Amino acid sequence: MGTPDFAAEVLSRVLDWPHGKVVGVYTQPDRPCGRGQVCRPSPVKRLALERGLPVFQPVNFKAAEAVEELRALAPDLLLVAAYGLILPRSVLDIPRFGPFNVHASLLPKHRGAAPIQRALLAGDRSTGITIMRMEEGLDSGPMLLQRALAIGIEDTAQTLHDELAAMGGEMLCEVMDALRAGTLSQIPQDDGQATYAPKLRKEEGLIDWGGSAAAVHARIRAMTPWPGAYFHLALPGREKPLRVGVLPGRIGEEKPAWAAPGDLVGVTGCEIRMATADRVYALLALHPQGKKPMDGRAFACGYLDSCPEGQAKACSGDGL
């Protein structure tokens, strides 16, 4: 059971496991997406169809028919990764050996929908994968296997996603091996240490230049690739602030004494240099709204040529 790319990678590893057979694949219904709002299958559905597997797409499991359809498959295991639907007790009780879930955090930290991004926002030095036995609580079941992954200073939500997805698939196969060997054990979570990772909102991509350079760097990395980090830049002679999307840059030296957080303090080569609360943050790749992505040099030529030093600064979207 799963829906996005993360789950598709886990499924691909499970399909290579030599000791079992996938009897059915559950994924969310096709959703309209893109400018044309065309319905497209999920990554999990595409992989399942490529491999000739039966696909099921219930809207939810409130209807008895959906539960009975799953029960008719008589699964020994229910394997879940980023499915996106709530599974009631009537579903969790179906598999012979229980429902196992692949969660991209070191539980009990970061229970919920966006553990990778929340780990980056929190400034964590490591994340990881936890395979747990599912229960009705939110990511609260006993842990079957856990493994850490160091977070590098250049890691983004995308790079961690890719590493953790591959890691999760491998670990799930290890858990199934242990189940076959009769050596599988479980450890209860300490609910007192639990933290939560709610779903991201688009507006969380807005950069707060009043924070430290490290916090700015963490936010941009957490929002890459979705929903994307951005800020609004007030420019002399321009009626409305310019919305600028950005990719991760680098933390620079201490900011100039005259610069306030959010001030554009200069352009060096291909770098647009912004002041944070403590240091300069150098932006290397920028995407002005309505234009193509560009490097700092092209951005400076297009928007900053006639702008005196210190006169361009980040602002709220309404220009205040």
Tab-separated table of C-alpha atoms in Angstrom:
chain	number	residue	atom	x	y	z
A	1	MET	CA	0.000	0.000	0.000
A	2	GLY	CA	1.498	3.291	-1.086
A	3	THR	CA	1.188	6.190	-3.490
A	4	PRO	CA	4.176	8.482	-4.281
A	5	ASP	CA	7.704	7.891	-5.568
A	6	PHE	CA	8.917	6.924	-2.093
A	7	ALA	CA	6.428	4.061	-1.988
A	8	ALA	CA	7.215	3.004	-5.560
A	9	GLU	CA	10.887	2.591	-4.650
A	10	VAL	CA	9.931	0.481	-1.629
A	11	LEU	CA	7.626	-1.627	-3.809
A	12	SER	CA	10.394	-2.215	-6.354
A	13	ARG	CA	12.624	-3.648	-3.607
A	14	VAL	CA	9.825	-5.842	-2.278
A	15	LEU	CA	9.160	-7.198	-5.766
A	16	ASP	CA	12.781	-8.388	-5.876
A	17	TRP	CA	12.424	-10.248	-2.556
A	18	PRO	CA	12.619	-13.960	-3.485
A	19	HIS	CA	10.505	-15.457	-0.715
A	20	GLY	CA	7.046	-14.076	-1.332
A	21	LYS	CA	4.473	-12.924	-3.841
A	22	VAL	CA	2.663	-9.600	-4.053
A	23	VAL	CA	-1.037	-10.476	-4.371
A	24	GLY	CA	-2.317	-6.936	-4.737
A	25	VAL	CA	-1.245	-3.298	-4.771
A	26	TYR	CA	-3.285	-0.558	-3.116
A	27	THR	CA	-2.787	3.087	-4.038
A	28	GLN	CA	-4.831	6.266	-3.930
A	29	PRO	CA	-7.255	7.031	-6.781
A	30	ASP	CA	-5.883	8.831	-9.839
A	31	ARG	CA	-5.811	12.587	-9.228
A	32	PRO	CA	-5.962	15.524	-11.655
A	33	CYS	CA	-2.667	17.387	-11.709
A	34	GLY	CA	-0.740	19.975	-13.689
A	35	ARG	CA	-2.094	22.974	-15.534
A	36	GLY	CA	-4.384	20.813	-17.626
A	37	GLN	CA	-5.725	18.996	-14.558
A	38	VAL	CA	-5.283	15.667	-16.339
A	39	CYS	CA	-5.839	12.574	-14.206
A	40	ARG	CA	-2.602	10.658	-13.829
A	41	PRO	CA	-1.863	7.389	-12.046
A	42	SER	CA	0.365	7.415	-8.992
A	43	PRO	CA	3.982	6.195	-9.272
A	44	VAL	CA	2.953	3.057	-7.386
A	45	LYS	CA	0.141	2.326	-9.822
A	46	ARG	CA	2.422	2.812	-12.818
A	47	LEU	CA	4.965	0.364	-11.411
A	48	ALA	CA	2.290	-2.167	-10.474
A	49	LEU	CA	0.778	-2.106	-13.951
A	50	GLU	CA	4.229	-2.464	-15.536
A	51	ARG	CA	4.747	-5.596	-13.457
A	52	GLY	CA	1.291	-7.010	-14.183
A	53	LEU	CA	0.009	-6.721	-10.612
A	54	PRO	CA	-3.644	-6.212	-9.657
A	55	VAL	CA	-4.284	-2.635	-8.514
A	56	PHE	CA	-6.954	-1.463	-6.076
A	57	GLN	CA	-7.832	2.203	-5.523
A	58	PRO	CA	-10.511	2.673	-2.873
A	59	VAL	CA	-11.305	6.237	-1.835
A	60	ASN	CA	-11.240	5.009	1.766
A	61	PHE	CA	-12.083	1.928	3.812
A	62	LYS	CA	-15.338	3.149	5.318
A	63	ALA	CA	-17.371	0.902	3.034
A	64	ALA	CA	-17.566	-2.755	4.026
A	65	GLU	CA	-17.060	-3.734	0.380
A	66	ALA	CA	-13.568	-2.203	0.334
A	67	VAL	CA	-12.573	-4.084	3.479
A	68	GLU	CA	-13.962	-7.380	2.192
A	69	GLU	CA	-12.181	-6.937	-1.144
A	70	LEU	CA	-8.892	-6.762	0.750
A	71	ARG	CA	-9.833	-9.666	3.008
A	72	ALA	CA	-10.514	-11.824	-0.050
A	73	LEU	CA	-6.845	-11.527	-1.032
A	74	ALA	CA	-5.945	-13.342	2.223
A	75	PRO	CA	-2.616	-11.523	2.660
A	76	ASP	CA	-0.014	-12.784	5.117
A	77	LEU	CA	1.423	-9.275	5.365
A	78	LEU	CA	0.218	-5.761	4.749
A	79	LEU	CA	3.174	-3.575	3.726
A	80	VAL	CA	2.567	0.178	3.849
A	81	ALA	CA	4.707	3.131	2.742
A	82	ALA	CA	3.342	6.661	2.313
A	83	TYR	CA	-0.138	5.443	1.401
A	84	GLY	CA	-1.963	8.573	2.509
A	85	LEU	CA	-5.156	6.874	3.697
A	86	ILE	CA	-6.187	6.076	7.265
A	87	LEU	CA	-6.396	2.334	7.857
A	88	PRO	CA	-9.106	1.329	10.350
A	89	ARG	CA	-8.811	-1.578	12.765
A	90	SER	CA	-10.912	-3.713	10.410
A	91	VAL	CA	-8.096	-3.438	7.833
A	92	LEU	CA	-5.154	-3.704	10.235
A	93	ASP	CA	-6.521	-7.003	11.580
A	94	ILE	CA	-6.690	-8.697	8.164
A	95	PRO	CA	-3.086	-9.836	7.508
A	96	ARG	CA	-1.961	-13.050	9.174
A	97	PHE	CA	1.359	-11.671	10.434
A	98	GLY	CA	0.370	-8.056	10.798
A	99	PRO	CA	0.662	-4.713	9.009
A	100	PHE	CA	4.190	-3.277	8.664
A	101	ASN	CA	4.880	0.369	7.867
A	102	VAL	CA	7.980	2.084	6.467
A	103	HIS	CA	8.384	5.506	8.106
A	104	ALA	CA	11.093	8.002	7.144
A	105	SER	CA	12.203	9.130	10.591
A	106	LEU	CA	13.832	7.865	13.755
A	107	LEU	CA	10.611	7.246	15.632
A	108	PRO	CA	9.220	8.416	17.953
A	109	LYS	CA	10.577	11.671	16.473
A	110	HIS	CA	8.663	13.199	13.572
A	111	ARG	CA	5.513	11.105	13.486
A	112	GLY	CA	3.258	12.223	10.656
A	113	ALA	CA	3.131	13.201	7.002
A	114	ALA	CA	6.346	15.217	6.438
A	115	PRO	CA	9.135	13.649	8.523
A	116	ILE	CA	11.962	14.370	6.073
A	117	GLN	CA	11.192	18.070	5.744
A	118	ARG	CA	10.562	18.512	9.469
A	119	ALA	CA	13.898	16.893	10.310
A	120	LEU	CA	15.652	19.435	8.083
A	121	LEU	CA	13.685	22.353	9.527
A	122	ALA	CA	14.557	21.214	13.042
A	123	GLY	CA	18.249	21.198	12.202
A	124	ASP	CA	18.565	17.488	12.994
A	125	ARG	CA	21.951	15.965	12.273
A	126	SER	CA	20.465	12.599	11.402
A	127	THR	CA	17.268	11.025	10.183
A	128	GLY	CA	16.535	7.450	9.227
A	129	ILE	CA	14.024	4.709	8.609
A	130	THR	CA	11.844	2.916	11.114
A	131	ILE	CA	9.934	-0.231	10.210
A	132	MET	CA	7.063	-0.564	12.663
A	133	ARG	CA	4.064	-2.731	13.281
A	134	MET	CA	1.020	-0.595	12.618
A	135	GLU	CA	-1.709	0.196	15.097
A	136	GLU	CA	-4.531	2.720	15.068
A	137	GLY	CA	-2.439	5.576	16.509
A	138	LEU	CA	-0.420	7.916	14.282
A	139	ASP	CA	2.918	6.175	13.631
A	140	SER	CA	2.875	4.932	17.217
A	141	GLY	CA	3.270	1.168	16.799
A	142	PRO	CA	6.155	-0.948	18.115
A	143	MET	CA	9.421	-0.724	16.175
A	144	LEU	CA	10.772	-3.755	14.314
A	145	LEU	CA	13.926	-2.225	12.824
A	146	GLN	CA	15.489	1.228	12.868
A	147	ARG	CA	18.531	2.614	11.093
A	148	ALA	CA	19.995	6.128	11.053
A	149	LEU	CA	21.225	8.228	8.138
A	150	ALA	CA	23.428	11.293	8.638
A	151	ILE	CA	22.091	14.567	7.235
A	152	GLY	CA	24.754	16.444	5.286
A	153	ILE	CA	24.942	20.228	5.099
A	154	GLU	CA	23.980	20.096	1.404
A	155	ASP	CA	21.209	17.508	1.724
A	156	THR	CA	17.744	18.548	0.581
A	157	ALA	CA	14.373	16.923	1.081
A	158	GLN	CA	14.849	15.359	-2.361
A	159	THR	CA	18.277	13.827	-1.738
A	160	LEU	CA	17.198	12.451	1.635
A	161	HIS	CA	13.950	11.159	0.111
A	162	ASP	CA	15.861	9.156	-2.491
A	163	GLU	CA	18.321	7.679	-0.001
A	164	LEU	CA	15.652	6.854	2.550
A	165	ALA	CA	13.316	5.252	0.010
A	166	ALA	CA	16.020	2.811	-1.095
A	167	MET	CA	17.008	2.223	2.511
A	168	GLY	CA	13.392	1.609	3.517
A	169	GLY	CA	12.864	-1.032	0.857
A	170	GLU	CA	16.010	-2.891	1.881
A	171	MET	CA	15.093	-2.752	5.564
A	172	LEU	CA	11.575	-4.003	4.907
A	173	CYS	CA	13.050	-7.054	3.190
A	174	GLU	CA	15.328	-7.581	6.211
A	175	VAL	CA	12.296	-7.521	8.487
A	176	MET	CA	10.525	-10.100	6.334
A	177	ASP	CA	13.664	-12.269	6.425
A	178	ALA	CA	13.655	-12.076	10.225
A	179	LEU	CA	9.964	-12.972	10.291
A	180	ARG	CA	10.643	-16.085	8.207
A	181	ALA	CA	13.554	-17.034	10.466
A	182	GLY	CA	11.527	-16.573	13.634
A	183	THR	CA	13.933	-13.933	14.967
A	184	LEU	CA	11.766	-10.831	14.589
A	185	SER	CA	11.434	-8.777	17.764
A	186	GLN	CA	9.833	-5.451	18.534
A	187	ILE	CA	10.475	-2.483	20.816
A	188	PRO	CA	7.674	-0.195	22.032
A	189	GLN	CA	7.977	3.503	21.288
A	190	ASP	CA	8.424	6.005	24.103
A	191	ASP	CA	5.398	8.224	23.588
A	192	GLY	CA	6.899	10.799	25.934
A	193	GLN	CA	9.645	11.466	23.363
A	194	ALA	CA	7.276	11.777	20.406
A	195	THR	CA	7.322	14.801	18.113
A	196	TYR	CA	5.075	15.422	15.134
A	197	ALA	CA	5.659	16.248	11.473
A	198	PRO	CA	2.497	17.785	10.013
A	199	LYS	CA	1.937	18.041	6.290
A	200	LEU	CA	3.718	20.945	4.611
A	201	ARG	CA	1.806	24.034	3.527
A	202	LYS	CA	2.873	26.041	0.481
A	203	GLU	CA	3.306	29.207	2.515
A	204	GLU	CA	5.989	27.524	4.612
A	205	GLY	CA	8.338	28.054	1.693
A	206	LEU	CA	8.537	31.783	2.525
A	207	ILE	CA	12.047	32.595	3.779
A	208	ASP	CA	12.380	34.473	7.067
A	209	TRP	CA	15.533	36.530	6.669
A	210	GLY	CA	15.227	37.525	10.326
A	211	GLY	CA	16.449	34.075	11.309
A	212	SER	CA	20.012	32.834	11.290
A	213	ALA	CA	21.769	31.906	8.058
A	214	ALA	CA	21.701	28.295	9.231
A	215	ALA	CA	17.910	28.482	9.638
A	216	VAL	CA	17.525	30.025	6.168
A	217	HIS	CA	19.698	27.286	4.661
A	218	ALA	CA	17.687	24.614	6.479
A	219	ARG	CA	14.358	25.998	5.242
A	220	ILE	CA	15.448	26.223	1.620
A	221	ARG	CA	16.765	22.638	1.729
A	222	ALA	CA	13.589	21.402	3.416
A	223	MET	CA	11.398	23.025	0.759
A	224	THR	CA	13.364	21.582	-2.182
A	225	PRO	CA	11.760	20.443	-4.422
A	226	TRP	CA	8.248	21.049	-2.975
A	227	PRO	CA	6.717	23.473	-2.220
A	228	GLY	CA	9.839	25.456	-3.065
A	229	ALA	CA	11.473	28.251	-1.068
A	230	TYR	CA	10.869	31.867	-2.058
A	231	PHE	CA	10.937	35.486	-0.904
A	232	HIS	CA	9.619	38.833	-2.101
A	233	LEU	CA	12.145	41.455	-3.180
A	234	ALA	CA	11.317	45.178	-3.156
A	235	LEU	CA	13.198	47.001	-5.913
A	236	PRO	CA	13.418	50.783	-6.482
A	237	GLY	CA	11.108	51.863	-9.278
A	238	ARG	CA	9.102	48.662	-9.193
A	239	GLU	CA	5.501	49.040	-8.032
A	240	LYS	CA	5.066	45.506	-6.707
A	241	PRO	CA	7.600	43.264	-4.966
A	242	LEU	CA	9.162	40.551	-7.112
A	243	ARG	CA	8.502	36.992	-6.014
A	244	VAL	CA	11.734	35.026	-6.298
A	245	GLY	CA	12.034	31.261	-5.927
A	246	VAL	CA	15.414	29.928	-4.838
A	247	LEU	CA	17.423	26.738	-4.559
A	248	PRO	CA	19.922	26.073	-1.756
A	249	GLY	CA	22.910	28.412	-1.706
A	250	ARG	CA	25.673	28.735	0.846
A	251	ILE	CA	26.288	30.360	4.214
A	252	GLY	CA	28.834	33.164	4.007
A	253	GLU	CA	30.688	35.529	6.310
A	254	GLU	CA	29.248	37.783	9.014
A	255	LYS	CA	26.835	40.321	7.580
A	256	PRO	CA	27.966	43.945	7.235
A	257	ALA	CA	27.205	46.116	10.259
A	258	TRP	CA	24.984	48.405	8.186
A	259	ALA	CA	22.820	45.619	6.761
A	260	ALA	CA	19.458	44.663	8.217
A	261	PRO	CA	18.066	41.140	7.800
A	262	GLY	CA	16.631	40.830	4.299
A	263	ASP	CA	18.864	43.481	2.729
A	264	LEU	CA	20.546	42.594	-0.540
A	265	VAL	CA	24.139	43.390	0.403
A	266	GLY	CA	25.835	42.798	-2.916
A	267	VAL	CA	26.507	40.683	-5.982
A	268	THR	CA	29.717	38.695	-6.315
A	269	GLY	CA	30.200	36.700	-9.492
A	270	CYS	CA	27.145	34.463	-9.739
A	271	GLU	CA	26.067	35.048	-6.130
A	272	ILE	CA	23.236	37.260	-4.898
A	273	ARG	CA	24.200	38.011	-1.294
A	274	MET	CA	21.441	38.525	1.286
A	275	ALA	CA	21.736	39.525	4.939
A	276	THR	CA	20.253	37.266	7.605
A	277	ALA	CA	20.212	37.887	11.356
A	278	ASP	CA	23.856	36.899	11.683
A	279	ARG	CA	25.593	36.162	8.388
A	280	VAL	CA	25.406	36.643	4.647
A	281	TYR	CA	23.534	33.997	2.662
A	282	ALA	CA	24.638	33.585	-0.954
A	283	LEU	CA	21.946	32.639	-3.467
A	284	LEU	CA	23.233	30.861	-6.572
A	285	ALA	CA	20.050	29.863	-8.428
A	286	LEU	CA	16.981	32.100	-8.580
A	287	HIS	CA	13.610	31.896	-10.308
A	288	PRO	CA	11.786	35.224	-10.711
A	289	GLN	CA	8.054	34.738	-11.022
A	290	GLY	CA	7.016	34.426	-14.661
A	291	LYS	CA	10.584	33.958	-15.881
A	292	LYS	CA	12.961	31.068	-16.402
A	293	PRO	CA	15.343	29.996	-13.609
A	294	MET	CA	18.696	31.783	-13.751
A	295	ASP	CA	21.982	32.139	-11.911
A	296	GLY	CA	22.892	35.125	-9.787
A	297	ARG	CA	24.790	36.912	-12.557
A	298	ALA	CA	21.802	36.800	-14.925
A	299	PHE	CA	19.481	37.892	-12.109
A	300	ALA	CA	21.705	40.863	-11.316
A	301	CYS	CA	21.817	41.927	-14.975
A	302	GLY	CA	18.059	41.673	-15.311
A	303	TYR	CA	16.949	43.262	-12.048
A	304	LEU	CA	19.785	44.970	-10.166
A	305	ASP	CA	21.816	46.925	-12.733
A	306	SER	CA	20.343	50.292	-11.761
A	307	CYS	CA	19.802	49.464	-8.095
A	308	PRO	CA	22.080	51.273	-5.584
A	309	GLU	CA	23.749	49.149	-2.913
A	310	GLY	CA	21.428	48.459	0.003
A	311	GLN	CA	18.289	49.645	-1.792
A	312	ALA	CA	16.919	46.193	-2.660
A	313	LYS	CA	15.482	44.266	0.250
A	314	ALA	CA	13.187	41.393	1.081
A	315	CYS	CA	9.680	42.328	2.130
A	316	SER	CA	6.252	40.857	2.650
A	317	GLY	CA	4.274	40.041	-0.476
A	318	ASP	CA	2.233	43.241	-0.192
A	319	GLY	CA	5.375	45.375	-0.175
A	320	LEU	CA	5.230	46.298	3.522
